[in-house]
XYZ file of C-alpha atoms in Angstrom:
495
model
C -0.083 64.066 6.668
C 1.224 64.805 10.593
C 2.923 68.229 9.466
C 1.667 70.525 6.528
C 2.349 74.348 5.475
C 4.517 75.142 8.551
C 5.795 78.739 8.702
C 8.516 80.020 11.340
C 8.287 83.171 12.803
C 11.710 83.882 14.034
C 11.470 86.158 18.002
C 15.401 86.328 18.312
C 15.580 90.142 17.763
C 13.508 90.957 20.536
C 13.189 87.629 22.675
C 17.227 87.997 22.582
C 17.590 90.752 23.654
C 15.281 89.782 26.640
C 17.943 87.722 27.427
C 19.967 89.298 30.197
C 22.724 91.276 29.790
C 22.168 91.274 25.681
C 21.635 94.716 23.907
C 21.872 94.396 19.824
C 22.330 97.549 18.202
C 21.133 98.656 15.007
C 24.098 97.380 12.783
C 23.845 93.861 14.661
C 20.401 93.231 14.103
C 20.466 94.177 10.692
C 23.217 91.284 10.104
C 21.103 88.540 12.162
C 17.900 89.545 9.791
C 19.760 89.280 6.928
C 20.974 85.839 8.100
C 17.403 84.731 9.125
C 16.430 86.285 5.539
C 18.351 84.268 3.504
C 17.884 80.995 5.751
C 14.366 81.438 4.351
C 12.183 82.422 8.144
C 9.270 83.349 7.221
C 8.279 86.064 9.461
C 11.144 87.961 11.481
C 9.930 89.714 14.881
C 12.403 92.953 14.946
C 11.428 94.260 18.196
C 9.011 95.909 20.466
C 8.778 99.709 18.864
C 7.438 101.000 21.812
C 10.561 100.481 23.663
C 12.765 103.370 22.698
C 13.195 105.359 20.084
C 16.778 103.359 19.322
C 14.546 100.214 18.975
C 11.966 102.189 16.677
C 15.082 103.134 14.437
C 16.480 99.477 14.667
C 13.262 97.978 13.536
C 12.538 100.472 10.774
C 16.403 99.834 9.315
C 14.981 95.782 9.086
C 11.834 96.346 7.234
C 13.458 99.043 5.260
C 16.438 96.245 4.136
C 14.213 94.260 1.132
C 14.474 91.602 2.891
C 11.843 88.481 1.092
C 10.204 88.006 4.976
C 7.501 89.473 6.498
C 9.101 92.199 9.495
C 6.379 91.927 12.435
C 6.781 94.509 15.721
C 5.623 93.051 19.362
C 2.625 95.332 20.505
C 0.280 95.275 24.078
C -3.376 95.503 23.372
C -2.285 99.340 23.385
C -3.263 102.045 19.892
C -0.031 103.786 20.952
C 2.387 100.540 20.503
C 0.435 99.934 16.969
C 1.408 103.657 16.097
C 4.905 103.320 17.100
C 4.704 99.913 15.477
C 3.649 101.995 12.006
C 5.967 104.424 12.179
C 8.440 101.678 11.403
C 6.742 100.235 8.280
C 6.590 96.772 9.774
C 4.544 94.468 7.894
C 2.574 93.068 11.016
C 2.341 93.223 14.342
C 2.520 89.993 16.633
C -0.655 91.825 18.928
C -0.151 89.701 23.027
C -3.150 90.064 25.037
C -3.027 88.485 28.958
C -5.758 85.821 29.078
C -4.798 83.951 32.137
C -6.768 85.443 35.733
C -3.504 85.753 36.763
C -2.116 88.128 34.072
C -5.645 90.007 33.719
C -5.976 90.910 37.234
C -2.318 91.216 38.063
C -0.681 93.350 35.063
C -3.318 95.372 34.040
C -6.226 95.028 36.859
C -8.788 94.453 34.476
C -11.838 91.820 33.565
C -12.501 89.228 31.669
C -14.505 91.218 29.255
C -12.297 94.167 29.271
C -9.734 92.138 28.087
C -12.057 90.818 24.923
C -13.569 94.431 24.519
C -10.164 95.739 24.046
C -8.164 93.143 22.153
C -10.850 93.626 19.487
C -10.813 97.191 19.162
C -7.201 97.515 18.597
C -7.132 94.472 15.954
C -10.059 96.785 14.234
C -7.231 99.525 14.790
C -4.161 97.544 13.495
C -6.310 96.458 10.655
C -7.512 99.878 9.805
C -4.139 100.587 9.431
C -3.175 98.137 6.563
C -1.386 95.558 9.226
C -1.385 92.057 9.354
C -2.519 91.114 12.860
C -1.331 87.829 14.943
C -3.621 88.130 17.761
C -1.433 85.932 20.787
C -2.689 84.973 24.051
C -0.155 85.718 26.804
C -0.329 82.400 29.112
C -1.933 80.806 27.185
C -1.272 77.478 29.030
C -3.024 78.771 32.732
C -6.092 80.431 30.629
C -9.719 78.758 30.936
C -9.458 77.198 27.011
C -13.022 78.722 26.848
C -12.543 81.927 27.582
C -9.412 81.638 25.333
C -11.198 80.441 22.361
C -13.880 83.303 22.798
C -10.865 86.124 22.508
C -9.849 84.255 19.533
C -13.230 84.458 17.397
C -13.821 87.968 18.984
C -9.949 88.440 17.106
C -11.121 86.654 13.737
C -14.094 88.541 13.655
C -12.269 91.799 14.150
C -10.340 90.838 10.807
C -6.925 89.302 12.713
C -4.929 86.937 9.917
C -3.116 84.395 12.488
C -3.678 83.337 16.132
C -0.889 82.707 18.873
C -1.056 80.228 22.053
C 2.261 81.726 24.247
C 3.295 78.632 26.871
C 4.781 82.190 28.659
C 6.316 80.054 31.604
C 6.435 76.633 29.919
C 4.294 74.908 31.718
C 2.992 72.811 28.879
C 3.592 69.275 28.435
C 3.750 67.739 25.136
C 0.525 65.228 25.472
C -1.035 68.373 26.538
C 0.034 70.326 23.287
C -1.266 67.825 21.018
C -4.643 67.729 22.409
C -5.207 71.513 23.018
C -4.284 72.180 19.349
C -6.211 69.374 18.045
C -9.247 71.232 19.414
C -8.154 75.024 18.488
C -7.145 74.109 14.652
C -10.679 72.303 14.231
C -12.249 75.149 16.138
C -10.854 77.970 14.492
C -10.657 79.402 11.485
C -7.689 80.946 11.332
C -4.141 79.584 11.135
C -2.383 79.448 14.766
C 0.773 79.490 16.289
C 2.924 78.168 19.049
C 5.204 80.065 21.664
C 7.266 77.871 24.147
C 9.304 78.980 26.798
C 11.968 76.349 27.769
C 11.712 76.912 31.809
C 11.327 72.964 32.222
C 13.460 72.405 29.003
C 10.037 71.110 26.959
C 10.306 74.250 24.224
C 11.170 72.012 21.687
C 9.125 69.520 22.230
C 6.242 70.835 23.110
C 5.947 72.848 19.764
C 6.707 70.027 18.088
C 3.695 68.281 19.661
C 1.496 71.834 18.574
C 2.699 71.341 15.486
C 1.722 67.757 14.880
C -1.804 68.787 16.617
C -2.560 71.264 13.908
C -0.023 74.528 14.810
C 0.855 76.323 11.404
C 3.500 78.327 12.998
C 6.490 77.784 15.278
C 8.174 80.929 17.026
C 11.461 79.954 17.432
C 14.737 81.828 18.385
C 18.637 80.968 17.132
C 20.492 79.090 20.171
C 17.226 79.091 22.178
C 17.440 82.588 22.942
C 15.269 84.296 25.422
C 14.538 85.277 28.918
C 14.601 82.807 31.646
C 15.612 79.827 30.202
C 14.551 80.916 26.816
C 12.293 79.940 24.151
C 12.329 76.792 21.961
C 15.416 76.621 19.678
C 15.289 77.337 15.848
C 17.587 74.598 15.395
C 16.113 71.619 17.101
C 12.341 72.510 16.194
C 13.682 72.929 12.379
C 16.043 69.374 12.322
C 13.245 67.626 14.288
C 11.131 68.144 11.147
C 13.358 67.743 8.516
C 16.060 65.162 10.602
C 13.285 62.965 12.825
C 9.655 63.290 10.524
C 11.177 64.299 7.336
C 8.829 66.936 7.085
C 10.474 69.526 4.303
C 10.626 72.944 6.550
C 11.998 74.961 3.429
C 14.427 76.462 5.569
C 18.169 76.284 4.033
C 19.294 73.755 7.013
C 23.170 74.064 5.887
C 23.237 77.434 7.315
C 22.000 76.559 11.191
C 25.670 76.565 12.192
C 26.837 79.695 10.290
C 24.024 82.029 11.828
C 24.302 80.251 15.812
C 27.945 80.911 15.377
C 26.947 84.716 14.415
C 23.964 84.928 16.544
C 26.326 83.857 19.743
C 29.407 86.454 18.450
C 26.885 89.418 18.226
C 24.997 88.983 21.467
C 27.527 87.999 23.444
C 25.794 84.952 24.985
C 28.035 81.708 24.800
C 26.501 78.270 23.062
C 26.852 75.310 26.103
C 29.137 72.730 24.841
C 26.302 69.988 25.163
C 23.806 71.862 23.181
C 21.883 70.071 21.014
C 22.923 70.093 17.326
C 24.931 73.348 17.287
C 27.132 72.546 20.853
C 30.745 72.658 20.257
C 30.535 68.854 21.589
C 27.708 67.889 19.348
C 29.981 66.395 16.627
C 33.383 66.330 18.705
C 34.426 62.256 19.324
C 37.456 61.472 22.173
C 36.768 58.013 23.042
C 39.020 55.532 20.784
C 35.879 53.057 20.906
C 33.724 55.894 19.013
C 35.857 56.679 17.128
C 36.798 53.375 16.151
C 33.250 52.853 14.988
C 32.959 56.248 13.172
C 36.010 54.834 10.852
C 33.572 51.954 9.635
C 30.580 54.226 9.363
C 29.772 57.123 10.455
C 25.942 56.374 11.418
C 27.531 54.219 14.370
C 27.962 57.705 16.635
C 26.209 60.232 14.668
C 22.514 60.886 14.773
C 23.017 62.408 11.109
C 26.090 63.824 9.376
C 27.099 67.798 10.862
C 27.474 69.104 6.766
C 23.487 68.657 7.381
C 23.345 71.742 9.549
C 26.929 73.468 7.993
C 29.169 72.271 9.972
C 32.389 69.549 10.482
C 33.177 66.824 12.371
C 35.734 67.206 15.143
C 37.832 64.469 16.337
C 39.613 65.788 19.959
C 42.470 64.126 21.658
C 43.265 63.475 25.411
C 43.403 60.757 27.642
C 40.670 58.906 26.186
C 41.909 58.828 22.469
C 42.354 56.126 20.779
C 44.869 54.715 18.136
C 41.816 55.208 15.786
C 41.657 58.555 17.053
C 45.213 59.570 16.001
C 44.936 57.644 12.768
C 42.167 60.075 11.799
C 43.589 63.352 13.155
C 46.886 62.412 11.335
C 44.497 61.616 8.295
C 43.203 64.907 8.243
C 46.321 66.694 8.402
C 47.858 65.076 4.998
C 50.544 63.357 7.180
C 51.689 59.700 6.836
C 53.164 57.460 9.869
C 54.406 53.679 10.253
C 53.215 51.564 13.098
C 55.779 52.245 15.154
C 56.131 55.801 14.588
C 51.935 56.087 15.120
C 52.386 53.934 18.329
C 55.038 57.215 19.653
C 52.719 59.504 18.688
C 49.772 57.811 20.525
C 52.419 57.353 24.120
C 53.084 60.893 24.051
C 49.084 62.271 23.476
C 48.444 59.429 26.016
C 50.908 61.051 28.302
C 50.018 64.651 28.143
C 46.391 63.422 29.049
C 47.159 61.530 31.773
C 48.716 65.092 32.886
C 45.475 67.291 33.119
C 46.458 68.991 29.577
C 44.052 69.091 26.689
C 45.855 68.202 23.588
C 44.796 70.717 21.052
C 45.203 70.545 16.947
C 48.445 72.641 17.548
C 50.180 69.908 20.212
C 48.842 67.396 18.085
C 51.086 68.815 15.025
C 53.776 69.704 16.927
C 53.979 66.085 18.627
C 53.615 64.642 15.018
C 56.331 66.668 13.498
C 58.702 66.111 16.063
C 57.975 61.998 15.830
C 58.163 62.355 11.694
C 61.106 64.341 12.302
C 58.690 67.324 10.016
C 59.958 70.594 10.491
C 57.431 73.321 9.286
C 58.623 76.888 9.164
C 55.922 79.253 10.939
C 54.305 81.506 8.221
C 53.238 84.137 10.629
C 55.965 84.615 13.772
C 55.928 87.334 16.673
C 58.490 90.054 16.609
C 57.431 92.143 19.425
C 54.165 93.603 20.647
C 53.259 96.635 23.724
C 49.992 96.778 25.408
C 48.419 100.090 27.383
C 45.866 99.521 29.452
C 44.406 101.428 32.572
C 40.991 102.552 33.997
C 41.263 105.820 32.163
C 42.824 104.371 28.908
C 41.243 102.447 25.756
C 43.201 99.112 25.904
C 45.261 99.882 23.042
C 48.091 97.553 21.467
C 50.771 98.091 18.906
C 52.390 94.548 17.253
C 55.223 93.985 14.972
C 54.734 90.791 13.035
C 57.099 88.796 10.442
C 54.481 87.502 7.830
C 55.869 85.537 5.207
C 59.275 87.380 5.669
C 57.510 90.502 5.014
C 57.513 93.101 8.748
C 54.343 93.880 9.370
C 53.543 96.584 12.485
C 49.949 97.026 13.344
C 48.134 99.019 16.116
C 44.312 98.433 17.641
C 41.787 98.951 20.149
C 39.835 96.388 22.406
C 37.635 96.239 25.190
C 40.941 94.574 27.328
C 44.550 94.591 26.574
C 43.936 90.892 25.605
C 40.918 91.857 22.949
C 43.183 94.329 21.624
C 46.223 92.885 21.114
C 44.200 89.749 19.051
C 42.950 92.729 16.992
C 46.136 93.875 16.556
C 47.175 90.402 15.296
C 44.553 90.096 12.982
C 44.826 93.552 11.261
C 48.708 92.394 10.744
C 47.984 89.076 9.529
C 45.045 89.854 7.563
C 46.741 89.286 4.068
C 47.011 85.470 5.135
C 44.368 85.811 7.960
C 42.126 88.071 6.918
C 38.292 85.750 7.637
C 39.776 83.844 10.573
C 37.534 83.751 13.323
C 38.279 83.411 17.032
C 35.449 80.889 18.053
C 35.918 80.379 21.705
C 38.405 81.418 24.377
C 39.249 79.826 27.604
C 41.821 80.198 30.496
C 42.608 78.077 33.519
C 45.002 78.423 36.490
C 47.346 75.369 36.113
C 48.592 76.591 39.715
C 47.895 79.375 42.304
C 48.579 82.606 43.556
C 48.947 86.103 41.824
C 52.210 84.192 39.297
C 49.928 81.178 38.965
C 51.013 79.573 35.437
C 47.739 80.250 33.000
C 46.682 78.220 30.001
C 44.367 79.684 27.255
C 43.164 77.612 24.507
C 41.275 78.587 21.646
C 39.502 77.863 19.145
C 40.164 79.188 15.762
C 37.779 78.740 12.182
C 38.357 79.828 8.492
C 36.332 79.081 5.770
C 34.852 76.400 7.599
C 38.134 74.768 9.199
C 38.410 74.734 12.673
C 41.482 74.336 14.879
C 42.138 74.595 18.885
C 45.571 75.819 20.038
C 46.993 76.617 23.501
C 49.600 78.863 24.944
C 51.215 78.485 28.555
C 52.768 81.379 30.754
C 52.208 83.206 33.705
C 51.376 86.688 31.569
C 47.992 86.190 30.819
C 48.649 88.753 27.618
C 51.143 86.706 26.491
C 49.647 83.215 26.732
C 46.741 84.582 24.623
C 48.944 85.779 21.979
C 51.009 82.651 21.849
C 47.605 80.595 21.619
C 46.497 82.584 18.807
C 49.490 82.428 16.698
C 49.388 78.690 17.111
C 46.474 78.380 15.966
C 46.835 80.909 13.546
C 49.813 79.361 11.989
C 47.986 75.949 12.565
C 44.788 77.012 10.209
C 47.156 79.208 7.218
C 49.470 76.090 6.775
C 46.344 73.401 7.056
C 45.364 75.075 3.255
């Protein structure tokens, strides 16, 4: 058997926030272990303890949750990080020694032996202490494999449970992986694990290769998370197995989508539209000929269905659509036309391609409607809304809303006039609207100067659904409102 007993050991909590310009707080880590929890990781990495006493406090709230995995703390080869690592009743500690020349010499200006004397007498600590050690070699990949193997029985005999080889600037390659864990699995005895950093974008498969060579444990992070260019990707090492070797991970694969979606929201980092498996363009079809082909079977364009990883398919329009592609979209909006009437419908998407515009689920409707002669009564409409804003005010907006003939006034806060008056919306609408989710936002300068004409589209989800929507003007504010409401109105009437 290639792949047996496989465990992940989730880093996303601290190799996130490594990430730059990401800071989770208490609350938000909390929600991204439960997620990781319930996905079934096996071990969740909460932090470094020794970095503040916020992170000690964050990392203590995770173990102290019930959650079923194992809560691990990153220590140095330092007693003091495996006290502050205590004081938050982790259940392990992932333990990172240097063992390259480099590292040894550079970082902490030490030997060889030093490094061996040390490592041991703090896994003796750890242990004393009723931890589960995972003793991990920090670059791993420019370490004499001698000298690495030594630390590693020095660490077994010293009572550590699990071994870690860290690829800390990805410099692996995966023929390389294969081998080097061929020899360390036979060598050792002790289960050991895999780190990848993605600096030459080889994460993935590079711990795949570990893995086949006799790894028993991927570290992984949601989205690829991590400094540089981040560590290998939860989602591509786990759908590798299951998708490409049908190797049975155990991890609940419908819920990959759910938590990058949440992972992305909390931290604040954006998923690329071309990233694999949970990219916004990963199931998204434009081009008639695909499209075309997806109507006879899906297989023809799809490396395996999105409900696989908890998501839907998306078909998009513009100047590449198709009359395939309209046939669907229409499909999928419960709406009936004639050949001739399609044929319109298809000119006048054609047309607004050929302009430059994106044709969102919104224009789409609209366009349809108008050719069907449709007319569908907006269930949420704008009365009137005020924004204040100013370098010594909390963006703060009050809104006036007709919902289902009912007036409806609302007030909220934001981090912008913008945020705040799509707060504002939401706490209005929330008896029709209450779990939408604003997905993605974008704006672009149709034309220049300080009264350039904006357009923001969006991209809207509920339960699941997910619509884009656009609004044109030169108020930024107002563009954004009129986007949401689209889309808004789009996604309430879609039930």
């Amino acid at each position: 058997m290639l792949f047996e007993n496989i465990r992940f050991l989730d880093t996303t909590l601290r190799d996130g926030e490594q990430t730059p310009g990401v800071a989770l707080t208490r609350e938000k880590k909390l929600l991204i272990a439960r997620a990781l929890d319930e996905m079934g990781v096996s071990v969740i990495e909460a932090g470094s303890a020794i970095t503040s006493s916020g992170e000690r406090e964050s990392i203590k709230a995770v173990a102290n949750d019930g959650l079923d995995a194992e809560i691990c703390s990153y220590c140095r080869i330092v007693k003091a990080d495996v006290d502050h690592a205590l004081e938050c009743d982790v259940d392990s500690i992932h333990l990172v020694a240097p063992v390259s020349d480099l590292h040894i010499k550079t970082k902490i200006k030490k030997d060889r032996d030093a490094v061996r004397q040390i490592a041991v007498e703090v896994t003796e600590y750890a242990k004393d202490h009723g931890l589960i050690v995972e003793l991990s070699g920090e670059d791993s990949s420019r370490a004499d494999l001698e000298f690495l193997k030594a630390l590693y029985a020095d660490g077994i005999d010293a009572g550590a449970d699990r071994l870690c080889y860290c690829d800390t600037v990805g410099l692996l390659v995966p023929e390389k992986a294969t081998e080097i864990f061929r020899d360390l699995s036979s060598s050792l005895k002790a289960p050991i694990s895999i780190h990848c950093h993605n600096d030459f974008g080889f994460a993935t498969a590079n711990t795949v290769a570990a893995l086949a060579g006799g790894a028993k444990q991927a570290h992984v992070t949601v989205n690829g998370l991590g400094e540089r260019a981040g560590n290998a990707a939860l989602e591509e090492v786990v759908m590798s197995l299951e998708w490409l070797y049908k190797y049975d991970t155990g991890i609940n694969h419908e819920q990959i989508y759910r938590i990058s979606r949440l992972v992305s929201r909390l931290t604040g980092i954006p998923v690329s539209p071309n990233k694999a498996l949970v990219g916004g363009n990963a199931f998204t079809h434009e081009a008639g000929i695909h499209v075309h082909g997806l109507l006879a079977d899906k297989a023809t364009y799809e490396p395996m269905g999105p409900e696989q990883i908890g998501r839907k398919r998306q078909i998009v329009l513009g100047k590449h659509a198709g009359r395939s592609s309209i046939a669907l979209a229409l499909q999928e909006m419960g709406l009936e036309a004639d050949e001739t009437q399609a044929g319109e419908i298809f000119n006048r998407v054609k047309q607004m391609g050929d302009q430059g515009k994106h044709v969102t689920d919104a224009d789409l409707q609209t366009i349809a409607e108008n050719v069907l002669d449709i007319y569908k009564e907006s269930l949420v409409k704008l009365e009137e809304f005020t924004i204040v804003s100013g370098n010594r005010v909390t963006p703060t907006a009050s809104i006036k809303l007709n919902v289902k003939d009912k007036e409806i006034i609302q007030a909220a806060i934001g981090n912008g006039p913008v945020d705040a008056v799509i707060n504002a919306i939401r706490r209005a609408a929330r008896s029709c609207a209450e779990d939408i989710v604003l997905e993605e936002y974008h704006v672009d300068a149709i034309s220049g100067g300080t009264n350039a004409l904006v357009e923001v589209r969006v991209k809207l989800s509920k339960e699941g659904k997910t619509v884009t929507a656009s609004g044109a003007r030169t108020d930024i504010i107002m563009a954004s409102v009129e986007a949401v409401m689209n889309g808004m109105n789009r996604l309430i009437t879609a039930e």
